[in-house]
Coordinates of C-alpha atoms and ligand atoms in Angstrom, one line a residue:
Chain A
X262 CA 0.8 21.8 -20.3
X263 CA 1.4 18.4 -22.0
X264 CA 0.0 19.7 -25.3
X265 CA 2.3 22.7 -25.5
X266 CA 5.2 20.7 -24.3
X267 CA 4.8 18.0 -26.9
X268 CA 3.6 20.0 -29.8
X269 CA 5.7 23.2 -29.5
X270 CA 8.6 22.6 -27.3
X271 CA 10.2 19.1 -27.2
X272 CA 12.8 18.4 -29.9
X273 CA 11.6 14.8 -30.5
X274 CA 11.2 12.6 -33.6
X275 CA 8.6 9.8 -33.4
X276 CA 10.5 7.9 -36.2
X277 CA 13.6 8.0 -34.0
X278 CA 12.3 7.7 -30.4
X279 CA 15.7 6.7 -29.0
X280 CA 17.7 9.5 -30.7
X281 CA 20.4 10.2 -28.1
X282 CA 20.0 14.0 -28.7
X283 CA 16.2 14.1 -28.2
X284 CA 14.8 16.2 -25.5
X285 CA 13.7 14.1 -22.5
X286 CA 10.2 14.6 -20.8
X287 CA 9.0 12.8 -17.8
X288 CA 5.4 12.9 -16.6
X289 CA 6.2 12.5 -13.0
X290 CA 2.6 12.7 -12.0
X291 CA 2.1 9.5 -14.0
X292 CA -1.7 9.3 -13.2
X293 CA -2.1 12.0 -15.8
X294 CA -1.1 9.6 -18.5
X295 CA -4.3 9.9 -20.6
X296 CA -3.2 13.4 -21.8
X297 CA 0.4 12.0 -22.5
X298 CA -1.0 9.0 -24.4
X299 CA -3.3 11.3 -26.6
X300 CA -0.3 13.5 -27.4
X301 CA 2.1 10.7 -28.1
X302 CA -0.5 9.0 -30.3
X303 CA -1.1 12.3 -32.1
X304 CA 2.5 12.8 -32.7
X305 CA 2.8 9.3 -34.2
X306 CA 4.7 7.4 -31.6
X307 CA 2.1 4.7 -31.8
X308 CA -1.1 4.1 -33.7
X309 CA -4.2 6.0 -32.5
X310 CA -6.0 2.7 -32.2
X311 CA -3.9 1.8 -29.2
X312 CA -5.9 4.4 -27.2
X313 CA -9.0 2.2 -27.3
X314 CA -7.2 -0.5 -25.4
X315 CA -6.5 1.7 -22.4
X316 CA -6.0 -0.3 -19.3
X317 CA -7.0 -3.5 -21.1
X318 CA -5.1 -6.7 -20.3
X319 CA -2.9 -6.7 -23.3
X320 CA -2.7 -3.0 -23.9
X321 CA 0.6 -1.1 -23.9
X322 CA -1.3 1.7 -22.3
X323 CA -1.8 1.2 -18.5
X324 CA -3.1 3.5 -15.8
X325 CA 0.4 4.8 -15.4
X326 CA 3.0 5.1 -18.3
X327 CA 5.6 2.4 -18.5
X328 CA 9.1 2.8 -19.9
X329 CA 9.9 0.2 -22.5
X330 CA 6.3 -0.4 -23.2
X331 CA 5.1 2.8 -24.6
X332 CA 7.3 4.5 -27.3
X333 CA 8.1 8.0 -26.3
X334 CA 7.7 7.3 -22.5
X335 CA 11.1 8.0 -20.8
X336 CA 10.4 6.7 -17.4
X337 CA 7.9 4.5 -15.6
X338 CA 6.0 6.7 -13.2
X339 CA 2.9 6.3 -11.0
X340 CA 4.7 6.3 -7.7
X341 CA 4.8 10.0 -7.1
X342 CA 8.0 11.9 -6.3
X343 CA 10.4 10.0 -8.6
X344 CA 10.5 12.0 -11.8
X345 CA 12.6 15.0 -10.7
X346 CA 15.5 12.7 -9.4
X347 CA 15.5 10.8 -12.7
X348 CA 15.4 14.1 -14.5
X349 CA 18.4 15.3 -12.5
X350 CA 20.2 12.1 -13.6
X351 CA 19.2 12.7 -17.3
X352 CA 20.3 16.3 -17.2
X353 CA 23.6 15.5 -15.5
X354 CA 24.3 12.9 -18.0
X355 CA 23.7 15.4 -20.8
X356 CA 26.2 17.7 -19.1
X357 CA 28.8 14.8 -18.8
X358 CA 28.3 13.6 -22.3
X359 CA 28.2 17.1 -23.7
X360 CA 24.8 16.6 -25.3
X361 CA 22.5 19.5 -26.0
X362 CA 19.2 17.8 -25.1
X363 CA 17.0 19.4 -22.3
X364 CA 15.1 17.5 -19.7
X365 CA 11.5 18.5 -18.7
X366 CA 9.7 17.0 -15.7
X367 CA 6.0 17.6 -15.1
X368 CA 5.0 17.3 -11.4
X369 CA 1.8 17.6 -9.5
X370 CA 1.3 20.0 -6.7
X371 CA 0.3 17.2 -4.4
X372 CA 3.2 15.3 -5.6
X373 CA 5.7 17.8 -4.4
X374 CA 4.6 16.9 -0.8
X375 CA 7.2 14.2 -1.2
X376 CA 10.5 14.9 0.4
X377 CA 12.3 13.2 -2.5
X378 CA 11.2 16.1 -4.8
X379 CA 13.1 18.6 -2.6
X380 CA 16.1 16.3 -2.4
X381 CA 16.2 16.3 -6.2
X382 CA 15.7 20.1 -6.3
X383 CA 18.8 20.6 -4.0
X384 CA 20.7 18.2 -6.3
X385 CA 19.7 20.0 -9.4
X386 CA 20.8 23.3 -8.0
X387 CA 24.0 21.9 -6.7
X388 CA 24.9 20.8 -10.2
X389 CA 23.6 24.1 -11.8
X390 CA 21.5 22.1 -14.2
X391 CA 20.1 24.8 -16.4
X392 CA 19.2 22.1 -18.9
X393 CA 16.5 20.8 -16.4
X394 CA 13.0 22.2 -16.2
X395 CA 10.5 21.3 -13.5
X396 CA 6.9 22.2 -14.4
X397 CA 4.4 22.2 -11.6
X398 CA 0.8 21.7 -12.4
X399 CA -0.5 24.0 -9.6
X400 CA -4.1 23.2 -9.6
X401 CA -4.5 23.5 -5.8
X402 CA -6.1 20.1 -5.5
X403 CA -4.8 16.7 -4.6
X404 CA -6.6 13.5 -4.0
X405 CA -8.3 14.2 -0.6
X406 CA -9.0 17.8 -1.3
X407 CA -7.3 21.3 -1.4
X408 CA -3.5 21.3 -1.1
X409 CA -4.0 24.1 1.4
X410 CA -5.9 21.6 3.6
X411 CA -3.8 18.6 3.1
X412 CA -0.3 20.1 3.2
X413 CA 0.0 23.9 2.5
X414 CA 2.6 24.6 -0.1
X415 CA 2.8 28.4 0.0
X416 CA 4.9 30.4 -0.5
X417 CA 5.6 28.0 -3.4
X418 CA 7.6 30.3 -5.7
X419 CA 9.8 31.3 -2.8
X420 CA 10.4 27.7 -2.0
X421 CA 11.7 26.8 -5.4
X422 CA 13.7 30.1 -5.5
X423 CA 15.3 29.3 -2.2
X424 CA 16.1 25.9 -3.5
X425 CA 18.2 27.5 -6.2
X426 CA 15.8 27.5 -9.1
X427 CA 14.9 30.3 -11.5
X428 CA 11.1 30.5 -11.1
X429 CA 8.5 31.5 -13.7
X430 CA 4.7 31.6 -13.0
X431 CA 2.2 31.3 -15.7
X432 CA -1.4 30.6 -16.4
X433 CA -1.2 26.9 -17.3
X434 CA -4.2 27.2 -19.6
X435 CA -2.8 30.0 -21.6
X436 CA -1.2 28.3 -24.5
X437 CA 0.6 31.4 -25.8
X438 CA 2.0 32.3 -22.4
X439 CA 3.1 28.7 -21.7
X440 CA 4.8 28.5 -25.1
X441 CA 6.7 31.7 -24.5
X442 CA 7.9 30.7 -21.1
X443 CA 8.8 27.2 -22.2
X444 CA 10.8 28.6 -25.2
X445 CA 12.9 30.7 -22.9
X446 CA 14.5 28.0 -20.8
X447 CA 16.8 28.3 -19.1
X448 CA 15.3 31.3 -17.6
X449 CA 18.6 32.0 -15.9
X450 CA 21.9 30.6 -17.1
X451 CA 23.5 28.2 -14.6
X452 CA 20.2 27.5 -12.8
X453 CA 17.5 24.9 -13.1
X454 CA 14.1 26.3 -14.0
X455 CA 10.8 25.8 -12.2
X456 CA 7.7 26.8 -14.0
X457 CA 4.7 27.1 -11.7
X458 CA 1.7 26.6 -14.0
X459 CA -1.5 27.9 -12.3
X460 CA -4.3 25.6 -13.5
X461 CA -7.8 24.5 -12.7
X462 CA -8.2 20.7 -12.2
X463 CA -10.7 19.3 -14.6
X464 CA -10.8 22.6 -16.5
X465 CA -13.4 22.6 -19.3
X466 CA -15.7 20.0 -17.8
X467 CA -18.0 21.7 -15.3
X468 CA -18.7 18.6 -13.2
X469 CA -15.0 17.9 -12.7
X470 CA -13.7 21.4 -12.3
X471 CA -12.1 21.8 -9.0
X472 CA -14.0 18.8 -7.7
X473 CA -11.8 16.5 -5.5
X474 CA -14.4 13.7 -5.9
X475 CA -13.5 13.5 -9.5
X476 CA -9.9 12.5 -8.9
X477 CA -9.3 9.1 -10.3
X478 CA -13.0 8.7 -11.0
X479 CA -13.7 5.5 -12.9
X480 CA -17.4 4.9 -12.7
X481 CA -19.3 7.4 -14.7
X482 CA -23.1 7.8 -14.9
X483 CA -24.8 8.3 -18.2
X484 CA -25.4 11.9 -17.5
X485 CA -21.8 12.5 -16.6
X486 CA -20.8 10.8 -19.9
X487 CA -23.2 13.1 -21.7
X488 CA -21.7 16.1 -20.0
X489 CA -18.2 15.0 -21.2
X490 CA -19.4 14.7 -24.7
X491 CA -20.8 18.2 -24.6
X492 CA -17.7 19.6 -23.1
X493 CA -15.4 17.9 -25.7
X494 CA -17.7 19.0 -28.4
X495 CA -17.2 22.5 -27.3
X496 CA -13.5 22.3 -28.0
Chain B
X297 CA -13.0 -5.1 3.2
X298 CA -11.4 -1.7 2.9
X299 CA -14.5 0.1 4.0
X300 CA -15.0 -2.2 6.8
X301 CA -11.4 -1.8 8.1
X302 CA -11.8 2.0 7.7
X303 CA -15.0 1.9 9.6
X304 CA -13.4 -0.2 12.3
X305 CA -10.7 2.5 12.8
X306 CA -13.6 4.9 13.6
X307 CA -15.2 2.4 15.9
X308 CA -12.0 1.7 17.7
X309 CA -11.4 5.5 18.1
X310 CA -14.7 5.9 19.7
X311 CA -13.8 3.3 22.3
X312 CA -10.2 4.2 22.8
X313 CA -8.8 7.7 22.8
X314 CA -5.3 6.4 21.8
X315 CA -6.5 5.5 18.4
X316 CA -5.6 7.8 15.4
X317 CA -6.3 7.6 11.8
X318 CA -3.4 8.9 9.6
X319 CA -3.9 9.1 5.9
X320 CA -1.4 10.5 3.3
X321 CA -3.7 11.7 0.6
X322 CA -6.5 9.2 0.5
X323 CA -9.6 9.6 -1.6
X324 CA -11.9 12.5 -0.9
X325 CA -14.3 11.7 1.9
X326 CA -12.2 8.9 3.5
X327 CA -13.5 8.4 7.0
X328 CA -15.6 11.5 6.8
X329 CA -17.7 10.5 9.8
X330 CA -14.7 10.0 11.9
X331 CA -13.2 13.4 10.8
X332 CA -16.5 15.0 12.0
X333 CA -16.7 13.2 15.3
X334 CA -12.9 13.2 16.1
X335 CA -11.4 15.9 14.0
X336 CA -8.2 16.0 16.1
X337 CA -7.6 12.3 15.7
X338 CA -8.3 12.1 11.9
X339 CA -5.1 13.3 10.3
X340 CA -4.4 13.9 6.6
X341 CA -0.7 14.6 6.2
X342 CA 0.1 14.8 2.6
X343 CA 1.9 12.5 0.0
X344 CA 4.8 12.1 2.3
X345 CA 4.8 8.4 3.4
X346 CA 8.3 8.3 4.8
X347 CA 7.6 11.3 6.9
X348 CA 4.3 9.9 8.1
X349 CA 5.8 6.6 9.2
X350 CA 8.4 8.5 11.3
X351 CA 5.7 10.9 12.7
X352 CA 3.6 7.8 13.6
X353 CA 6.5 6.5 15.4
X354 CA 6.8 9.6 17.5
X355 CA 3.1 9.5 18.3
X356 CA 3.3 5.9 19.3
X357 CA 6.2 6.6 21.6
X358 CA 3.9 9.0 23.4
X359 CA 1.1 6.4 23.8
X360 CA -1.0 6.7 20.7
X361 CA -2.0 3.8 18.5
X362 CA -1.8 5.3 14.9
X363 CA -3.5 3.5 12.0
X364 CA -1.7 4.6 9.0
X365 CA -3.4 4.1 5.8
X366 CA -2.6 4.3 2.1
X367 CA -1.9 2.3 -1.0
X368 CA 0.1 -0.9 -0.2
X369 CA 3.0 -0.2 -2.4
X370 CA 3.5 3.3 -0.9
X371 CA 3.1 1.9 2.6
X372 CA 5.9 -0.7 2.1
X373 CA 8.4 0.2 -0.7
X374 CA 8.2 3.9 -0.3
X375 CA 9.1 4.1 3.3
X376 CA 10.8 0.9 4.0
X377 CA 13.6 2.3 6.1
X378 CA 11.2 4.3 8.2
X379 CA 9.1 1.1 8.8
X380 CA 12.3 -0.9 9.6
X381 CA 14.0 1.6 11.8
X382 CA 11.3 3.8 13.3
X383 CA 8.6 1.2 13.7
X384 CA 10.2 -2.2 13.9
X385 CA 13.5 -1.3 15.7
X386 CA 11.6 0.6 18.3
X387 CA 8.9 -2.0 18.2
X388 CA 6.0 0.5 18.2
X389 CA 2.3 -0.2 18.0
X390 CA 1.7 1.4 14.6
X391 CA -0.8 -0.3 12.3
X392 CA -0.3 -0.1 8.5
X393 CA -3.5 -0.5 6.7
X394 CA -2.5 -1.2 3.2
X395 CA -5.1 -0.7 0.4
X396 CA -5.0 -2.9 -2.5
X397 CA -2.7 -5.8 -1.5
X398 CA -1.7 -8.0 -4.4
X399 CA -3.2 -7.2 -7.8
X400 CA -6.2 -5.1 -6.8
X401 CA -4.8 -2.1 -8.6
X402 CA -4.2 -4.2 -11.8
X403 CA -5.1 -1.5 -14.3
X404 CA -2.8 0.9 -12.6
X405 CA 0.3 -1.1 -13.4
X406 CA 3.5 -2.2 -11.5
X407 CA 3.8 0.9 -9.4
X408 CA 0.5 0.1 -7.7
X409 CA 0.6 -3.7 -7.6
X410 CA 1.8 -4.9 -4.2
X411 CA 3.3 -8.3 -5.2
X412 CA 6.3 -8.5 -2.8
X413 CA 4.9 -6.7 0.2
X414 CA 4.5 -9.8 2.3
X415 CA 8.1 -10.7 1.8
X416 CA 9.6 -7.4 2.7
X417 CA 7.3 -6.8 5.6
X418 CA 7.8 -10.3 6.9
X419 CA 11.6 -10.0 6.6
X420 CA 11.6 -7.3 9.4
X421 CA 12.0 -8.3 13.0
X422 CA 9.0 -7.4 15.2
X423 CA 6.6 -7.0 12.3
X424 CA 3.4 -8.9 12.3
X425 CA 1.8 -9.5 8.9
X426 CA -1.9 -10.2 8.4
X427 CA -3.9 -10.8 5.2
X428 CA -7.7 -11.1 5.9
X429 CA -9.8 -12.9 3.4
X430 CA -13.0 -10.9 3.5
X431 CA -14.8 -7.9 5.2
X432 CA -16.1 -10.0 8.1
X433 CA -12.7 -11.3 9.0
X434 CA -11.2 -7.9 8.5
X435 CA -13.6 -6.6 11.2
X436 CA -12.7 -9.4 13.6
X437 CA -9.1 -8.8 12.9
X438 CA -9.3 -5.1 13.6
X439 CA -10.7 -5.8 17.0
X440 CA -7.5 -7.6 17.8
X441 CA -5.2 -4.8 16.7
X442 CA -5.8 -2.4 19.5
X443 CA -3.6 -3.9 22.2
X444 CA -1.1 -6.0 20.1
X445 CA 2.3 -5.1 20.9
X446 CA 4.5 -4.0 18.1
X447 CA 3.8 -2.9 14.5
X448 CA 1.3 -4.7 12.2
X449 CA 1.1 -4.7 8.4
X450 CA -2.5 -5.3 7.3
X451 CA -2.9 -6.3 3.7
X452 CA -6.3 -5.5 2.5
X453 CA -8.1 -6.9 -0.6
X454 CA -10.4 -5.1 -3.0
X455 CA -13.6 -5.0 -1.3
X456 CA -16.6 -6.9 -2.4
X457 CA -14.7 -10.2 -2.0
X458 CA -17.1 -13.1 -1.3
X459 CA -17.7 -13.6 2.4
X460 CA -16.4 -17.0 3.3
X461 CA -15.0 -16.6 6.8
X462 CA -17.2 -17.7 9.7
X463 CA -17.9 -16.0 13.0
X464 CA -17.6 -19.2 14.9
X465 CA -14.0 -19.5 13.8
X466 CA -13.2 -16.4 15.6
X467 CA -10.0 -14.6 15.0
X468 CA -6.8 -14.6 16.8
X469 CA -3.6 -13.0 15.5
X470 CA -1.1 -15.8 14.7
X471 CA -3.7 -18.6 14.8
X472 CA -4.5 -20.2 11.5
X473 CA -8.1 -21.3 10.8
X474 CA -8.7 -24.8 9.5
X475 CA -11.4 -24.2 7.0
X476 CA -11.6 -27.8 5.7
X477 CA -10.0 -30.6 7.4
X478 CA -7.1 -32.3 5.6
X479 CA -7.4 -35.0 3.0
X480 CA -5.2 -36.1 0.2
X481 CA -4.1 -32.5 -0.2
X482 CA -3.8 -29.5 2.1
X483 CA -4.0 -26.0 0.7
X484 CA -2.5 -23.2 2.8
X485 CA -3.9 -19.9 1.8
X486 CA -3.7 -16.3 2.9
X487 CA -5.9 -13.3 2.0
X488 CA -8.3 -13.7 -0.8
X489 CA -6.7 -16.9 -2.0
X490 CA -9.0 -18.6 0.5
X491 CA -12.1 -18.1 -1.8
X492 CA -10.2 -19.6 -4.7
X493 CA -9.0 -22.6 -2.6
X494 CA -12.6 -23.3 -1.5
X495 CA -13.7 -23.3 -5.1
X496 CA -10.8 -25.4 -6.1
X497 CA -11.4 -27.9 -3.3
X498 CA -15.0 -28.4 -4.6
X499 CA -13.6 -29.0 -8.1
X500 CA -11.1 -31.5 -6.7
X501 CA -13.9 -33.2 -4.6
X502 CA -15.7 -33.9 -7.9
X503 CA -12.6 -35.7 -9.0
X504 CA -12.6 -37.7 -5.8
X505 CA -9.6 -35.8 -4.4
X506 CA -10.2 -34.6 -0.8
X507 CA -8.5 -31.3 -0.2
X508 CA -8.2 -29.6 3.2
X509 CA -7.7 -25.8 3.6
X510 CA -5.7 -24.0 6.3
X511 CA -6.3 -20.3 6.2
X512 CA -3.1 -18.6 7.3
X513 CA -4.4 -15.1 7.7
X514 CA -1.4 -14.2 9.8
X515 CA 1.7 -14.9 7.8
X516 CA 4.0 -13.7 10.6
X517 CA 4.1 -15.0 13.2
X518 CA 3.3 -18.2 11.3
X519 CA 1.1 -20.7 13.1
X520 CA 3.6 -23.6 12.7
X521 CA 1.8 -25.9 15.2
X522 CA -1.5 -25.7 13.2
X523 CA 0.6 -26.3 10.0
X524 CA 2.2 -29.4 11.4
X525 CA -1.1 -30.7 12.6
X526 CA -2.9 -30.1 9.3
X527 CA -0.3 -31.8 7.1
X528 CA -0.7 -35.1 8.9
X529 CA -1.7 -37.8 6.5
X530 CA -1.7 -35.6 3.4
X531 CA 0.2 -36.4 0.2
X532 CA 0.6 -32.9 -1.0
X533 CA 1.0 -29.6 0.6
X534 CA 0.0 -26.6 -1.6
X535 CA 0.5 -22.9 -0.8
X536 CA -1.5 -20.3 -2.5
X537 CA -0.6 -16.7 -2.7
X538 CA -1.2 -13.5 -4.7
X539 CA 2.5 -12.6 -4.4
X540 CA 5.9 -13.3 -6.1
X541 CA 7.4 -16.7 -5.2
X542 CA 10.1 -15.4 -3.0
X543 CA 9.6 -14.5 0.6
X544 CA 5.8 -14.9 0.8
X545 CA 3.5 -17.5 2.3
X546 CA 5.0 -20.4 0.3
X547 CA 8.5 -19.4 1.6
X548 CA 7.3 -18.9 5.2
X549 CA 5.7 -22.4 5.1
X550 CA 8.6 -24.1 3.6
X551 CA 11.0 -22.4 6.0
X552 CA 8.9 -23.4 9.0
X553 CA 8.8 -27.0 7.8
X554 CA 12.5 -27.2 7.2
X555 CA 13.2 -25.7 10.6
X556 CA 10.7 -28.1 12.4
X557 CA 11.1 -31.3 10.4
X558 CA 14.5 -31.0 8.9
X559 CA 14.0 -34.1 6.9
X560 CA 11.1 -36.1 5.5
X561 CA 9.6 -33.0 4.1
X562 CA 6.2 -33.2 2.4
X563 CA 5.8 -33.0 -1.3
X564 CA 5.1 -29.3 -1.8
X565 CA 3.6 -27.2 -4.6
X566 CA 3.9 -23.4 -4.3
X567 CA 1.4 -21.6 -6.4
X568 CA 2.0 -17.9 -6.7
X569 CA 2.6 -15.1 -9.2
X570 CA 5.9 -15.4 -11.2
X571 CA 9.0 -13.6 -10.3
X572 CA 8.5 -10.5 -12.5
X573 CA 6.6 -7.3 -12.7
X574 CA 3.2 -7.6 -14.4
X575 CA 3.2 -5.7 -17.6
X576 CA -0.5 -6.5 -18.2
X577 CA -3.3 -4.5 -17.0
X578 CA -7.0 -5.6 -17.0
X579 CA -8.4 -6.7 -13.7
X580 CA -7.2 -8.4 -10.6
X581 CA -9.2 -11.5 -11.7
X582 CA -7.9 -11.5 -15.2
X583 CA -4.2 -11.3 -14.0
X584 CA -4.7 -14.0 -11.4
X585 CA -6.2 -16.2 -14.1
X586 CA -3.3 -15.4 -16.4
X587 CA -1.0 -16.7 -13.8
X588 CA -2.8 -19.9 -13.0
X589 CA -4.5 -18.7 -9.8
X590 CA -8.1 -19.3 -10.9
X591 CA -10.0 -22.0 -9.0
X592 CA -9.8 -24.3 -12.0
X593 CA -6.2 -23.8 -12.8
X594 CA -5.4 -24.4 -9.1
X595 CA -7.3 -27.7 -9.2
X596 CA -5.6 -28.7 -12.3
X597 CA -2.1 -27.9 -11.0
X598 CA -2.9 -30.0 -7.9
X599 CA -4.2 -32.9 -9.9
X600 CA -1.0 -32.8 -12.0
X601 CA 1.2 -32.5 -9.0
X602 CA -0.6 -35.5 -7.3
X603 CA -0.2 -37.5 -10.5
X604 CA 3.5 -36.7 -10.7
X605 CA 4.0 -37.6 -7.1
X606 CA 1.8 -40.7 -7.2
X607 CA 4.8 -42.9 -6.9
X608 CA 4.8 -44.3 -3.4
X609 CA 5.2 -41.0 -1.5
X610 CA 5.0 -42.0 2.2
X611 CA 2.1 -40.6 4.2
X612 CA 3.4 -37.6 6.1
X613 CA 3.7 -37.6 9.8
X614 CA 4.7 -34.6 11.7
X615 CA 6.8 -35.0 14.7
Ligands
TPP750 C1 4.1 7.8 -3.7 C2 2.7 7.9 -4.0 N1 1.8 8.1 -3.0 C3 0.5 8.2 -3.2 C4 0.0 8.1 -4.5 C5 -1.5 7.9 -4.8 N2 -1.9 9.2 -5.6 C6 -2.1 9.1 -6.9 S1 -2.6 10.6 -7.5 C7 -2.5 11.3 -5.9 C8 -2.8 12.8 -5.8 C9 -1.8 13.6 -6.5 O1 -2.1 14.9 -6.4 P1 -1.4 16.0 -7.4 O2 0.1 15.7 -7.6 O3 -1.8 17.3 -7.0 O4 -2.0 15.6 -8.8 P2 -3.4 16.1 -9.4 O5 -4.2 16.7 -8.3 O6 -3.0 17.2 -10.4 O7 -4.0 15.0 -10.1 C10 -2.2 10.4 -5.0 C11 -2.0 10.6 -3.5 C12 0.9 7.8 -5.5 N3 0.6 7.6 -6.8 N4 2.3 7.8 -5.3

């Protein structure tokens, strides 16, 4: 999702990261920042070598992305349930200032447990913000376990629809399909768009796939590291 | 400390059917044994802290004693109004077990670093604020939480913190523990600053400076009587905290002294984190070091403060 967004969709220019007309993107599930950092480095927002410092004392790249520290990061996230409200503000500002930029907010499925997300959704619909896109990483897992166990979300598409969004569902691992859907925003004129991306958490790494124990894992055994090397080599 | 506190919830639940564990979305397997033994009293309610606090208030109104557990910043900032109104205004016996008080989550940045939690929790009427120093003390503290009237905020450290508390000191909410009797200096600590104070006291002793240590595990209600007793005869009062300078232990101590003594206040040195968000990552230890809270930096700060105040500062007498 991050890959398609940053490579194929966002109108951004690393040489002018504060361009007032740039598209805005917020990784509201800030704990997914490794993917973001890799893409931002790849796009040239900062040198690739910064990646080696991840979480180091003097690094710009922490365990959650920080506004003002990491070029290309539009908002400090890490406390879940903030991104969509900030996105509503950015999108409303675009409307008020007659700017053509779009705002994309990437949310976790566990994250949308937060009531603040639904407050933001109502606000977005109230203002008819069709320049705003909520992308939901629907991997059906959160920290403790399955979203269905922790706090069931279904019927999820109906929820977003009833909150006034135009809803699209897509396989979040299908790059072509994602690109198509993202290029067609707004899905309906006058409505904010919600794109529910069906994904598998940890996809591509067998030990991590759909494994709740892997969430925020930070101590890896040698054999787990080897497995990661093999999986990455396959790409 | 965290595992111990969690296991104590299970233990208390076995003893008392009013006890509930309520997690938002903790790590997989949290209190698995309790979830097996008492599935109805082990509740995982989703990433919805504000709602969970309100729900706990409702459960407490009906006689339950909910132990709500998540990361410190989300248990304080995220649901502050619910804590203030639903818990404190109604004065309900809900226990907030905060993982990662202070800089435990250093690598995760400012959203996860609880550096003002003591201040904002302490500001609320009816709230009790406790910062145990190690796992053993956390266990003794948890024993005391079952029948305490009103809400309690429990600030937990990382886990694996050196055990320095002693069984013979016991634990009573609101009663400070004199770890070393006063000398030229008295250090007042809370949470895991105790370990650093002990090490600093050893360094100071090598310089011929006698330093006492008063461990203020309960920041609210503050044990003013113990404080007044312990500062007798000292030349310098030092507070140590893993917290911003406003509103924490240093503030609490200064306020208590002003209220009690009014004049003739002791020379005081407040050692804390600076008044800003940490934009460094690394580890809890590296950040504490960076901000002058390693044992050696503490000892040095104290030596300097003593030297600066060596002009005839009167011996302190509490009234
Ligand atoms: C307000 C808030 N509460 C709790 C957390 C701790 N936390 C970090 S990630 C996470 C699980 C998130 O689940 P989800 O949004 O589904 O993300 P994913 O499973 O895709 O990683 C939790 C509870 C947080 N970061 N912010």
